[in-house]
Amino acid sequence: MSYKTIVVHLDTSQHAHPRLEIALRLANQFGAHLTGAFAVFSPDPRSLYVMAGTAEYYQSHQEMRAERSAALERLFHAELRRAGVTGEWIAIDEPASVAIPRVGRCADLIVAGQDNPADPESYVGDFFPENLVLSSGRPVLLVPYASNDRSTGGRVLVAWDGSREATRAVHDALPFMQAATSTTILTINGEHDGAGTRIPGADIAALIARHGVRVEVADIETGRGGSVGEMLLSQVADSGADLLVMGGYGHARWRELVMGGATRTILRSMTVPVLMSH
């Protein structure tokens, strides 16, 4: 297995270009075709006419976005040529939460960004990253808005709890692990589980090793009342990992999206790219 088709979500946010750079590096590394899918949030203009001046603001904002979109499209094609990567640009005139999961279903990997509360242009819809993980059916590589220029996937940390979601994430991340210099399977509070209640980290590590991956297993304890999400972030920092792999836990409930505690913590506070599968 490898990633031969990658979709990267692009918008008018400050970190669209760094996200594109990461997607280009991955497309070059895996010999993949790269699709740049441009989709942003646009309010219904009819709702703005009830307030004085909002219609003019909306028009000027749309013009600014059109300029940024055109500049980003030119950059996208120039970067494709520079990197020697095949690809295509598609601009989608519908909500990103609908468009990107649909486009991503015809890809091996989706690259998207973390919400940045300091950049209004990064908002493309309520719970966009969560919705993308839960509805696309594909592995999603989420890039933090504070991302740096480090490589992605040289040192992989896998959050393992034996669940269906974690199992899916492990298999979806195999191309990264096969190219990595090190992979660590991390279980948290594994010693608290009774016999037969959780698949041990050593068992999934044996499967991974048969794919030619150098892998080790670690188990840590959070202590009473400790946060699994915070512990994962701490282990990422301590281990020097540049990619976290984990299952995305959550479900849709009437008028509400309910995510697991560790998933919420990582989506809010990630410091390195995170590959999530559901």
PDB file of C-alpha atoms in Angstrom:
ATOM      1  CA  MET A   1       0.000   0.000   0.000  1.00  0.00           C
ATOM      2  CA  SER A   2       1.069   3.569  -0.675  1.00  0.00           C
ATOM      3  CA  TYR A   3      -0.502   6.980  -1.052  1.00  0.00           C
ATOM      4  CA  LYS A   4      -0.953   7.499  -4.793  1.00  0.00           C
ATOM      5  CA  THR A   5      -3.681  10.142  -4.665  1.00  0.00           C
ATOM      6  CA  ILE A   6      -3.550  12.955  -2.105  1.00  0.00           C
ATOM      7  CA  VAL A   7      -6.136  15.710  -1.643  1.00  0.00           C
ATOM      8  CA  VAL A   8      -5.090  18.884   0.179  1.00  0.00           C
ATOM      9  CA  HIS A   9      -7.750  21.314   1.384  1.00  0.00           C
ATOM     10  CA  LEU A  10      -6.792  24.905   0.603  1.00  0.00           C
ATOM     11  CA  ASP A  11      -8.433  28.152   1.667  1.00  0.00           C
ATOM     12  CA  THR A  12      -7.581  31.821   2.196  1.00  0.00           C
ATOM     13  CA  SER A  13      -6.066  31.333   5.656  1.00  0.00           C
ATOM     14  CA  GLN A  14      -2.529  32.303   6.603  1.00  0.00           C
ATOM     15  CA  HIS A  15      -1.389  28.689   6.736  1.00  0.00           C
ATOM     16  CA  ALA A  16      -2.734  27.457   3.412  1.00  0.00           C
ATOM     17  CA  HIS A  17       0.720  27.765   1.822  1.00  0.00           C
ATOM     18  CA  PRO A  18       2.592  25.824   4.563  1.00  0.00           C
ATOM     19  CA  ARG A  19      -0.115  23.136   4.323  1.00  0.00           C
ATOM     20  CA  LEU A  20       0.423  22.981   0.569  1.00  0.00           C
ATOM     21  CA  GLU A  21       4.184  22.618   1.102  1.00  0.00           C
ATOM     22  CA  ILE A  22       3.636  19.604   3.354  1.00  0.00           C
ATOM     23  CA  ALA A  23       1.255  18.034   0.834  1.00  0.00           C
ATOM     24  CA  LEU A  24       3.776  18.606  -1.971  1.00  0.00           C
ATOM     25  CA  ARG A  25       6.554  16.939   0.026  1.00  0.00           C
ATOM     26  CA  LEU A  26       4.320  13.937   0.671  1.00  0.00           C
ATOM     27  CA  ALA A  27       3.233  13.717  -2.971  1.00  0.00           C
ATOM     28  CA  ASN A  28       6.880  13.805  -4.017  1.00  0.00           C
ATOM     29  CA  GLN A  29       7.854  11.219  -1.392  1.00  0.00           C
ATOM     30  CA  PHE A  30       5.124   8.744  -2.315  1.00  0.00           C
ATOM     31  CA  GLY A  31       4.915   9.470  -6.039  1.00  0.00           C
ATOM     32  CA  ALA A  32       1.334  10.654  -5.632  1.00  0.00           C
ATOM     33  CA  HIS A  33      -1.034  12.750  -7.716  1.00  0.00           C
ATOM     34  CA  LEU A  34      -1.975  15.889  -5.756  1.00  0.00           C
ATOM     35  CA  THR A  35      -5.384  17.543  -5.921  1.00  0.00           C
ATOM     36  CA  GLY A  36      -5.686  21.032  -4.479  1.00  0.00           C
ATOM     37  CA  ALA A  37      -9.314  21.422  -3.366  1.00  0.00           C
ATOM     38  CA  PHE A  38     -10.166  25.058  -2.667  1.00  0.00           C
ATOM     39  CA  ALA A  39     -13.231  25.560  -0.469  1.00  0.00           C
ATOM     40  CA  VAL A  40     -14.062  28.314   2.013  1.00  0.00           C
ATOM     41  CA  PHE A  41     -16.915  29.445   4.225  1.00  0.00           C
ATOM     42  CA  SER A  42     -19.335  31.926   2.670  1.00  0.00           C
ATOM     43  CA  PRO A  43     -22.368  33.185   4.584  1.00  0.00           C
ATOM     44  CA  ASP A  44     -25.678  33.516   2.798  1.00  0.00           C
ATOM     45  CA  PRO A  45     -25.518  37.072   1.388  1.00  0.00           C
ATOM     46  CA  ARG A  46     -29.268  37.477   1.820  1.00  0.00           C
ATOM     47  CA  SER A  47     -28.792  37.394   5.587  1.00  0.00           C
ATOM     48  CA  LEU A  48     -26.466  40.411   5.464  1.00  0.00           C
ATOM     49  CA  TYR A  49     -28.761  42.951   3.872  1.00  0.00           C
ATOM     50  CA  VAL A  50     -30.701  43.548   7.077  1.00  0.00           C
ATOM     51  CA  MET A  51     -27.776  45.529   8.566  1.00  0.00           C
ATOM     52  CA  ALA A  52     -26.509  48.793   7.124  1.00  0.00           C
ATOM     53  CA  GLY A  53     -23.121  48.498   5.437  1.00  0.00           C
ATOM     54  CA  THR A  54     -22.872  44.721   5.606  1.00  0.00           C
ATOM     55  CA  ALA A  55     -23.673  44.215   1.928  1.00  0.00           C
ATOM     56  CA  GLU A  56     -20.751  46.444   0.912  1.00  0.00           C
ATOM     57  CA  TYR A  57     -18.465  44.647   3.349  1.00  0.00           C
ATOM     58  CA  TYR A  58     -19.543  41.280   1.969  1.00  0.00           C
ATOM     59  CA  GLN A  59     -18.812  42.399  -1.599  1.00  0.00           C
ATOM     60  CA  SER A  60     -15.334  43.716  -0.753  1.00  0.00           C
ATOM     61  CA  HIS A  61     -14.577  40.584   1.243  1.00  0.00           C
ATOM     62  CA  GLN A  62     -15.595  38.377  -1.669  1.00  0.00           C
ATOM     63  CA  GLU A  63     -13.329  40.373  -3.989  1.00  0.00           C
ATOM     64  CA  MET A  64     -10.427  39.961  -1.562  1.00  0.00           C
ATOM     65  CA  ARG A  65     -11.044  36.224  -1.411  1.00  0.00           C
ATOM     66  CA  ALA A  66     -11.167  35.986  -5.198  1.00  0.00           C
ATOM     67  CA  GLU A  67      -7.765  37.694  -5.404  1.00  0.00           C
ATOM     68  CA  ARG A  68      -6.286  35.351  -2.789  1.00  0.00           C
ATOM     69  CA  SER A  69      -7.783  32.313  -4.502  1.00  0.00           C
ATOM     70  CA  ALA A  70      -6.296  33.309  -7.868  1.00  0.00           C
ATOM     71  CA  ALA A  71      -2.888  33.913  -6.282  1.00  0.00           C
ATOM     72  CA  LEU A  72      -3.015  30.569  -4.484  1.00  0.00           C
ATOM     73  CA  GLU A  73      -3.991  28.765  -7.682  1.00  0.00           C
ATOM     74  CA  ARG A  74      -1.007  30.287  -9.509  1.00  0.00           C
ATOM     75  CA  LEU A  75       1.244  29.283  -6.625  1.00  0.00           C
ATOM     76  CA  PHE A  76      -0.188  25.753  -6.627  1.00  0.00           C
ATOM     77  CA  HIS A  77       0.615  25.171 -10.302  1.00  0.00           C
ATOM     78  CA  ALA A  78       4.071  26.751  -9.950  1.00  0.00           C
ATOM     79  CA  GLU A  79       4.880  24.538  -6.957  1.00  0.00           C
ATOM     80  CA  LEU A  80       3.680  21.439  -8.831  1.00  0.00           C
ATOM     81  CA  ARG A  81       6.094  22.218 -11.673  1.00  0.00           C
ATOM     82  CA  ARG A  82       8.939  22.943  -9.273  1.00  0.00           C
ATOM     83  CA  ALA A  83       8.403  19.690  -7.362  1.00  0.00           C
ATOM     84  CA  GLY A  84       7.808  17.584 -10.474  1.00  0.00           C
ATOM     85  CA  VAL A  85       4.459  16.415  -9.096  1.00  0.00           C
ATOM     86  CA  THR A  86       1.330  15.761 -11.150  1.00  0.00           C
ATOM     87  CA  GLY A  87      -1.837  17.373  -9.905  1.00  0.00           C
ATOM     88  CA  GLU A  88      -4.936  19.433 -10.455  1.00  0.00           C
ATOM     89  CA  TRP A  89      -6.721  22.402  -8.912  1.00  0.00           C
ATOM     90  CA  ILE A  90     -10.439  22.393  -8.215  1.00  0.00           C
ATOM     91  CA  ALA A  91     -12.387  25.307  -6.751  1.00  0.00           C
ATOM     92  CA  ILE A  92     -15.619  24.219  -5.100  1.00  0.00           C
ATOM     93  CA  ASP A  93     -18.510  26.620  -4.620  1.00  0.00           C
ATOM     94  CA  GLU A  94     -20.182  24.833  -1.726  1.00  0.00           C
ATOM     95  CA  PRO A  95     -19.469  24.392   1.995  1.00  0.00           C
ATOM     96  CA  ALA A  96     -16.095  22.799   2.717  1.00  0.00           C
ATOM     97  CA  SER A  97     -17.683  20.422   5.245  1.00  0.00           C
ATOM     98  CA  VAL A  98     -19.671  18.926   2.373  1.00  0.00           C
ATOM     99  CA  ALA A  99     -17.207  19.272  -0.489  1.00  0.00           C
ATOM    100  CA  ILE A 100     -13.921  18.096   1.016  1.00  0.00           C
ATOM    101  CA  PRO A 101     -15.204  14.773   2.450  1.00  0.00           C
ATOM    102  CA  ARG A 102     -16.782  13.998  -0.920  1.00  0.00           C
ATOM    103  CA  VAL A 103     -13.657  14.859  -2.944  1.00  0.00           C
ATOM    104  CA  GLY A 104     -11.474  13.070  -0.405  1.00  0.00           C
ATOM    105  CA  ARG A 105     -13.273   9.760  -0.822  1.00  0.00           C
ATOM    106  CA  CYS A 106     -11.432   9.367  -4.131  1.00  0.00           C
ATOM    107  CA  ALA A 107      -8.044   9.795  -2.432  1.00  0.00           C
ATOM    108  CA  ASP A 108      -5.677   7.689  -0.358  1.00  0.00           C
ATOM    109  CA  LEU A 109      -4.935  10.564   2.030  1.00  0.00           C
ATOM    110  CA  ILE A 110      -6.525  13.926   2.855  1.00  0.00           C
ATOM    111  CA  VAL A 111      -4.394  16.813   4.143  1.00  0.00           C
ATOM    112  CA  ALA A 112      -6.259  19.536   6.040  1.00  0.00           C
ATOM    113  CA  GLY A 113      -5.569  22.199   8.645  1.00  0.00           C
ATOM    114  CA  GLN A 114      -6.316  22.746  12.302  1.00  0.00           C
ATOM    115  CA  ASP A 115      -8.720  25.525  13.246  1.00  0.00           C
ATOM    116  CA  ASN A 116      -6.827  28.707  14.141  1.00  0.00           C
ATOM    117  CA  PRO A 117      -8.855  30.949  16.486  1.00  0.00           C
ATOM    118  CA  ALA A 118      -6.590  33.907  15.619  1.00  0.00           C
ATOM    119  CA  ASP A 119      -7.303  33.679  11.877  1.00  0.00           C
ATOM    120  CA  PRO A 120     -10.960  34.083  10.841  1.00  0.00           C
ATOM    121  CA  GLU A 121     -10.136  32.857   7.327  1.00  0.00           C
ATOM    122  CA  SER A 122      -9.268  29.420   8.743  1.00  0.00           C
ATOM    123  CA  TYR A 123     -12.934  28.948   9.671  1.00  0.00           C
ATOM    124  CA  VAL A 124     -14.632  26.948   6.922  1.00  0.00           C
ATOM    125  CA  GLY A 125     -17.490  25.495   8.960  1.00  0.00           C
ATOM    126  CA  ASP A 126     -18.401  24.310  12.438  1.00  0.00           C
ATOM    127  CA  PHE A 127     -16.318  21.308  13.519  1.00  0.00           C
ATOM    128  CA  PHE A 128     -14.712  21.014  10.085  1.00  0.00           C
ATOM    129  CA  PRO A 129     -11.744  18.783  11.106  1.00  0.00           C
ATOM    130  CA  GLU A 130     -14.006  16.561  13.198  1.00  0.00           C
ATOM    131  CA  ASN A 131     -16.560  16.242  10.426  1.00  0.00           C
ATOM    132  CA  LEU A 132     -13.849  15.456   7.892  1.00  0.00           C
ATOM    133  CA  VAL A 133     -12.419  12.636  10.016  1.00  0.00           C
ATOM    134  CA  LEU A 134     -15.830  11.130  10.757  1.00  0.00           C
ATOM    135  CA  SER A 135     -17.444  11.449   7.332  1.00  0.00           C
ATOM    136  CA  SER A 136     -14.750  11.112   4.657  1.00  0.00           C
ATOM    137  CA  GLY A 137     -13.942   7.436   5.157  1.00  0.00           C
ATOM    138  CA  ARG A 138     -10.272   8.241   4.501  1.00  0.00           C
ATOM    139  CA  PRO A 139      -7.240   8.908   6.695  1.00  0.00           C
ATOM    140  CA  VAL A 140      -6.906  12.622   7.406  1.00  0.00           C
ATOM    141  CA  LEU A 141      -3.553  14.287   8.068  1.00  0.00           C
ATOM    142  CA  LEU A 142      -4.293  17.381  10.147  1.00  0.00           C
ATOM    143  CA  VAL A 143      -1.569  20.032  10.084  1.00  0.00           C
ATOM    144  CA  PRO A 144      -1.328  22.346  13.123  1.00  0.00           C
ATOM    145  CA  TYR A 145      -1.561  26.061  12.438  1.00  0.00           C
ATOM    146  CA  ALA A 146       1.680  26.486  14.398  1.00  0.00           C
ATOM    147  CA  SER A 147       3.405  23.977  12.111  1.00  0.00           C
ATOM    148  CA  ASN A 148       7.113  24.380  11.431  1.00  0.00           C
ATOM    149  CA  ASP A 149       9.316  23.204   8.570  1.00  0.00           C
ATOM    150  CA  ARG A 150      10.225  19.850  10.093  1.00  0.00           C
ATOM    151  CA  SER A 151       9.682  16.741   8.020  1.00  0.00           C
ATOM    152  CA  THR A 152       6.517  14.748   8.630  1.00  0.00           C
ATOM    153  CA  GLY A 153       6.705  11.050   9.426  1.00  0.00           C
ATOM    154  CA  GLY A 154      10.373  10.536  10.276  1.00  0.00           C
ATOM    155  CA  ARG A 155       9.531   9.587  13.869  1.00  0.00           C
ATOM    156  CA  VAL A 156       6.040   8.144  14.285  1.00  0.00           C
ATOM    157  CA  LEU A 157       4.142   7.814  17.565  1.00  0.00           C
ATOM    158  CA  VAL A 158       1.028   5.609  17.476  1.00  0.00           C
ATOM    159  CA  ALA A 159      -1.625   5.996  20.187  1.00  0.00           C
ATOM    160  CA  TRP A 160      -2.874   2.433  20.626  1.00  0.00           C
ATOM    161  CA  ASP A 161      -5.889   1.288  22.650  1.00  0.00           C
ATOM    162  CA  GLY A 162      -6.955  -1.748  20.645  1.00  0.00           C
ATOM    163  CA  SER A 163     -10.104  -0.094  19.293  1.00  0.00           C
ATOM    164  CA  ARG A 164     -11.531  -0.297  15.797  1.00  0.00           C
ATOM    165  CA  GLU A 165     -10.566   3.336  15.162  1.00  0.00           C
ATOM    166  CA  ALA A 166      -6.979   2.824  16.311  1.00  0.00           C
ATOM    167  CA  THR A 167      -6.702  -0.322  14.184  1.00  0.00           C
ATOM    168  CA  ARG A 168      -7.886   1.592  11.142  1.00  0.00           C
ATOM    169  CA  ALA A 169      -5.393   4.374  11.834  1.00  0.00           C
ATOM    170  CA  VAL A 170      -2.489   1.917  12.139  1.00  0.00           C
ATOM    171  CA  HIS A 171      -3.204   0.344   8.770  1.00  0.00           C
ATOM    172  CA  ASP A 172      -3.833   3.717   7.130  1.00  0.00           C
ATOM    173  CA  ALA A 173      -0.476   4.991   8.424  1.00  0.00           C
ATOM    174  CA  LEU A 174       1.631   2.049   7.205  1.00  0.00           C
ATOM    175  CA  PRO A 175       3.187   4.027   4.309  1.00  0.00           C
ATOM    176  CA  PHE A 176       4.443   6.602   6.819  1.00  0.00           C
ATOM    177  CA  MET A 177       5.764   3.924   9.162  1.00  0.00           C
ATOM    178  CA  GLN A 178       7.535   2.055   6.370  1.00  0.00           C
ATOM    179  CA  ALA A 179       9.421   5.235   5.487  1.00  0.00           C
ATOM    180  CA  ALA A 180      10.091   6.308   9.091  1.00  0.00           C
ATOM    181  CA  THR A 181      13.344   5.920  10.986  1.00  0.00           C
ATOM    182  CA  SER A 182      11.421   4.906  14.126  1.00  0.00           C
ATOM    183  CA  THR A 183       7.885   3.954  15.131  1.00  0.00           C
ATOM    184  CA  THR A 184       6.636   3.646  18.707  1.00  0.00           C
ATOM    185  CA  ILE A 185       3.379   1.976  19.726  1.00  0.00           C
ATOM    186  CA  LEU A 186       2.213   3.783  22.853  1.00  0.00           C
ATOM    187  CA  THR A 187      -0.411   2.353  25.180  1.00  0.00           C
ATOM    188  CA  ILE A 188      -1.737   4.409  28.078  1.00  0.00           C
ATOM    189  CA  ASN A 189      -2.946   2.764  31.278  1.00  0.00           C
ATOM    190  CA  GLY A 190      -2.684  -0.631  29.586  1.00  0.00           C
ATOM    191  CA  GLU A 191      -1.812  -2.379  32.834  1.00  0.00           C
ATOM    192  CA  HIS A 192      -5.224  -1.432  34.234  1.00  0.00           C
ATOM    193  CA  ASP A 193      -7.069  -3.522  31.651  1.00  0.00           C
ATOM    194  CA  GLY A 194      -8.157  -7.003  32.546  1.00  0.00           C
ATOM    195  CA  ALA A 195      -7.006 -10.013  30.571  1.00  0.00           C
ATOM    196  CA  GLY A 196      -8.569 -10.094  27.130  1.00  0.00           C
ATOM    197  CA  THR A 197     -10.118  -6.610  27.321  1.00  0.00           C
ATOM    198  CA  ARG A 198      -7.568  -4.871  25.101  1.00  0.00           C
ATOM    199  CA  ILE A 199      -5.335  -6.053  22.260  1.00  0.00           C
ATOM    200  CA  PRO A 200      -1.785  -5.575  23.608  1.00  0.00           C
ATOM    201  CA  GLY A 201       0.525  -3.127  21.901  1.00  0.00           C
ATOM    202  CA  ALA A 202       2.993  -5.960  21.311  1.00  0.00           C
ATOM    203  CA  ASP A 203       0.446  -7.789  19.149  1.00  0.00           C
ATOM    204  CA  ILE A 204      -0.173  -4.889  16.774  1.00  0.00           C
ATOM    205  CA  ALA A 205       3.572  -4.144  16.795  1.00  0.00           C
ATOM    206  CA  ALA A 206       4.229  -7.673  15.497  1.00  0.00           C
ATOM    207  CA  LEU A 207       1.872  -7.052  12.580  1.00  0.00           C
ATOM    208  CA  ILE A 208       3.552  -3.733  11.814  1.00  0.00           C
ATOM    209  CA  ALA A 209       7.027  -5.288  11.971  1.00  0.00           C
ATOM    210  CA  ARG A 210       6.057  -7.806   9.288  1.00  0.00           C
ATOM    211  CA  HIS A 211       5.683  -4.838   6.950  1.00  0.00           C
ATOM    212  CA  GLY A 212       9.370  -4.073   7.381  1.00  0.00           C
ATOM    213  CA  VAL A 213       8.871  -1.375  10.020  1.00  0.00           C
ATOM    214  CA  ARG A 214      11.273  -0.803  12.899  1.00  0.00           C
ATOM    215  CA  VAL A 215       8.875  -0.636  15.824  1.00  0.00           C
ATOM    216  CA  GLU A 216       9.000  -0.572  19.611  1.00  0.00           C
ATOM    217  CA  VAL A 217       6.322  -0.624  22.298  1.00  0.00           C
ATOM    218  CA  ALA A 218       5.897   1.630  25.324  1.00  0.00           C
ATOM    219  CA  ASP A 219       3.261   1.764  28.062  1.00  0.00           C
ATOM    220  CA  ILE A 220       2.690   4.690  30.400  1.00  0.00           C
ATOM    221  CA  GLU A 221       0.264   5.516  33.183  1.00  0.00           C
ATOM    222  CA  THR A 222      -1.616   8.801  33.500  1.00  0.00           C
ATOM    223  CA  GLY A 223      -2.282   8.528  37.201  1.00  0.00           C
ATOM    224  CA  ARG A 224      -5.655   9.057  38.821  1.00  0.00           C
ATOM    225  CA  GLY A 225      -7.788  11.486  36.819  1.00  0.00           C
ATOM    226  CA  GLY A 226      -5.033  12.155  34.292  1.00  0.00           C
ATOM    227  CA  SER A 227      -5.868  13.343  30.788  1.00  0.00           C
ATOM    228  CA  VAL A 228      -5.008  10.893  28.023  1.00  0.00           C
ATOM    229  CA  GLY A 229      -4.910  13.720  25.483  1.00  0.00           C
ATOM    230  CA  GLU A 230      -2.479  15.783  27.554  1.00  0.00           C
ATOM    231  CA  MET A 231      -0.329  12.700  28.109  1.00  0.00           C
ATOM    232  CA  LEU A 232      -0.177  12.102  24.355  1.00  0.00           C
ATOM    233  CA  LEU A 233       0.948  15.680  23.756  1.00  0.00           C
ATOM    234  CA  SER A 234       3.610  15.275  26.436  1.00  0.00           C
ATOM    235  CA  GLN A 235       4.868  12.043  24.877  1.00  0.00           C
ATOM    236  CA  VAL A 236       5.029  13.675  21.443  1.00  0.00           C
ATOM    237  CA  ALA A 237       7.280  16.371  22.890  1.00  0.00           C
ATOM    238  CA  ASP A 238       9.440  13.987  24.933  1.00  0.00           C
ATOM    239  CA  SER A 239       9.967  11.503  22.098  1.00  0.00           C
ATOM    240  CA  GLY A 240      10.667  14.058  19.379  1.00  0.00           C
ATOM    241  CA  ALA A 241       7.925  12.527  17.227  1.00  0.00           C
ATOM    242  CA  ASP A 242       6.946  14.463  14.106  1.00  0.00           C
ATOM    243  CA  LEU A 243       3.756  12.491  13.412  1.00  0.00           C
ATOM    244  CA  LEU A 244       1.048  11.269  15.786  1.00  0.00           C
ATOM    245  CA  VAL A 245      -1.227   8.462  14.589  1.00  0.00           C
ATOM    246  CA  MET A 246      -4.509   7.844  16.386  1.00  0.00           C
ATOM    247  CA  GLY A 247      -8.116   6.868  15.955  1.00  0.00           C
ATOM    248  CA  GLY A 248     -10.633   9.681  15.754  1.00  0.00           C
ATOM    249  CA  TYR A 249     -13.371   8.906  18.257  1.00  0.00           C
ATOM    250  CA  GLY A 250     -16.808  10.415  17.933  1.00  0.00           C
ATOM    251  CA  HIS A 251     -20.309  10.122  16.543  1.00  0.00           C
ATOM    252  CA  ALA A 252     -23.054  12.323  15.213  1.00  0.00           C
ATOM    253  CA  ARG A 253     -25.987  12.905  17.531  1.00  0.00           C
ATOM    254  CA  TRP A 254     -29.124  14.930  16.854  1.00  0.00           C
ATOM    255  CA  ARG A 255     -27.889  18.495  16.089  1.00  0.00           C
ATOM    256  CA  GLU A 256     -24.570  17.786  17.805  1.00  0.00           C
ATOM    257  CA  LEU A 257     -21.182  16.280  17.044  1.00  0.00           C
ATOM    258  CA  VAL A 258     -19.822  14.343  20.008  1.00  0.00           C
ATOM    259  CA  MET A 259     -16.081  13.681  20.113  1.00  0.00           C
ATOM    260  CA  GLY A 260     -13.999  11.658  22.564  1.00  0.00           C
ATOM    261  CA  GLY A 261     -11.994  13.523  25.189  1.00  0.00           C
ATOM    262  CA  ALA A 262      -8.530  12.648  23.851  1.00  0.00           C
ATOM    263  CA  THR A 263      -9.625  13.461  20.304  1.00  0.00           C
ATOM    264  CA  ARG A 264     -10.902  16.894  21.379  1.00  0.00           C
ATOM    265  CA  THR A 265      -7.663  17.647  23.216  1.00  0.00           C
ATOM    266  CA  ILE A 266      -5.468  16.716  20.259  1.00  0.00           C
ATOM    267  CA  LEU A 267      -7.594  18.635  17.747  1.00  0.00           C
ATOM    268  CA  ARG A 268      -7.404  21.723  19.958  1.00  0.00           C
ATOM    269  CA  SER A 269      -3.746  21.556  21.025  1.00  0.00           C
ATOM    270  CA  MET A 270      -1.797  19.504  18.462  1.00  0.00           C
ATOM    271  CA  THR A 271       1.859  20.444  18.052  1.00  0.00           C
ATOM    272  CA  VAL A 272       2.779  18.086  15.181  1.00  0.00           C
ATOM    273  CA  PRO A 273       0.762  16.717  12.249  1.00  0.00           C
ATOM    274  CA  VAL A 274      -1.779  14.112  13.323  1.00  0.00           C
ATOM    275  CA  LEU A 275      -3.048  11.274  11.144  1.00  0.00           C
ATOM    276  CA  MET A 276      -6.573  10.373  12.243  1.00  0.00           C
ATOM    277  CA  SER A 277      -8.863   7.623  10.992  1.00  0.00           C
ATOM    278  CA  HIS A 278     -12.366   6.698  12.051  1.00  0.00           C
TER     279      HIS A 278
END
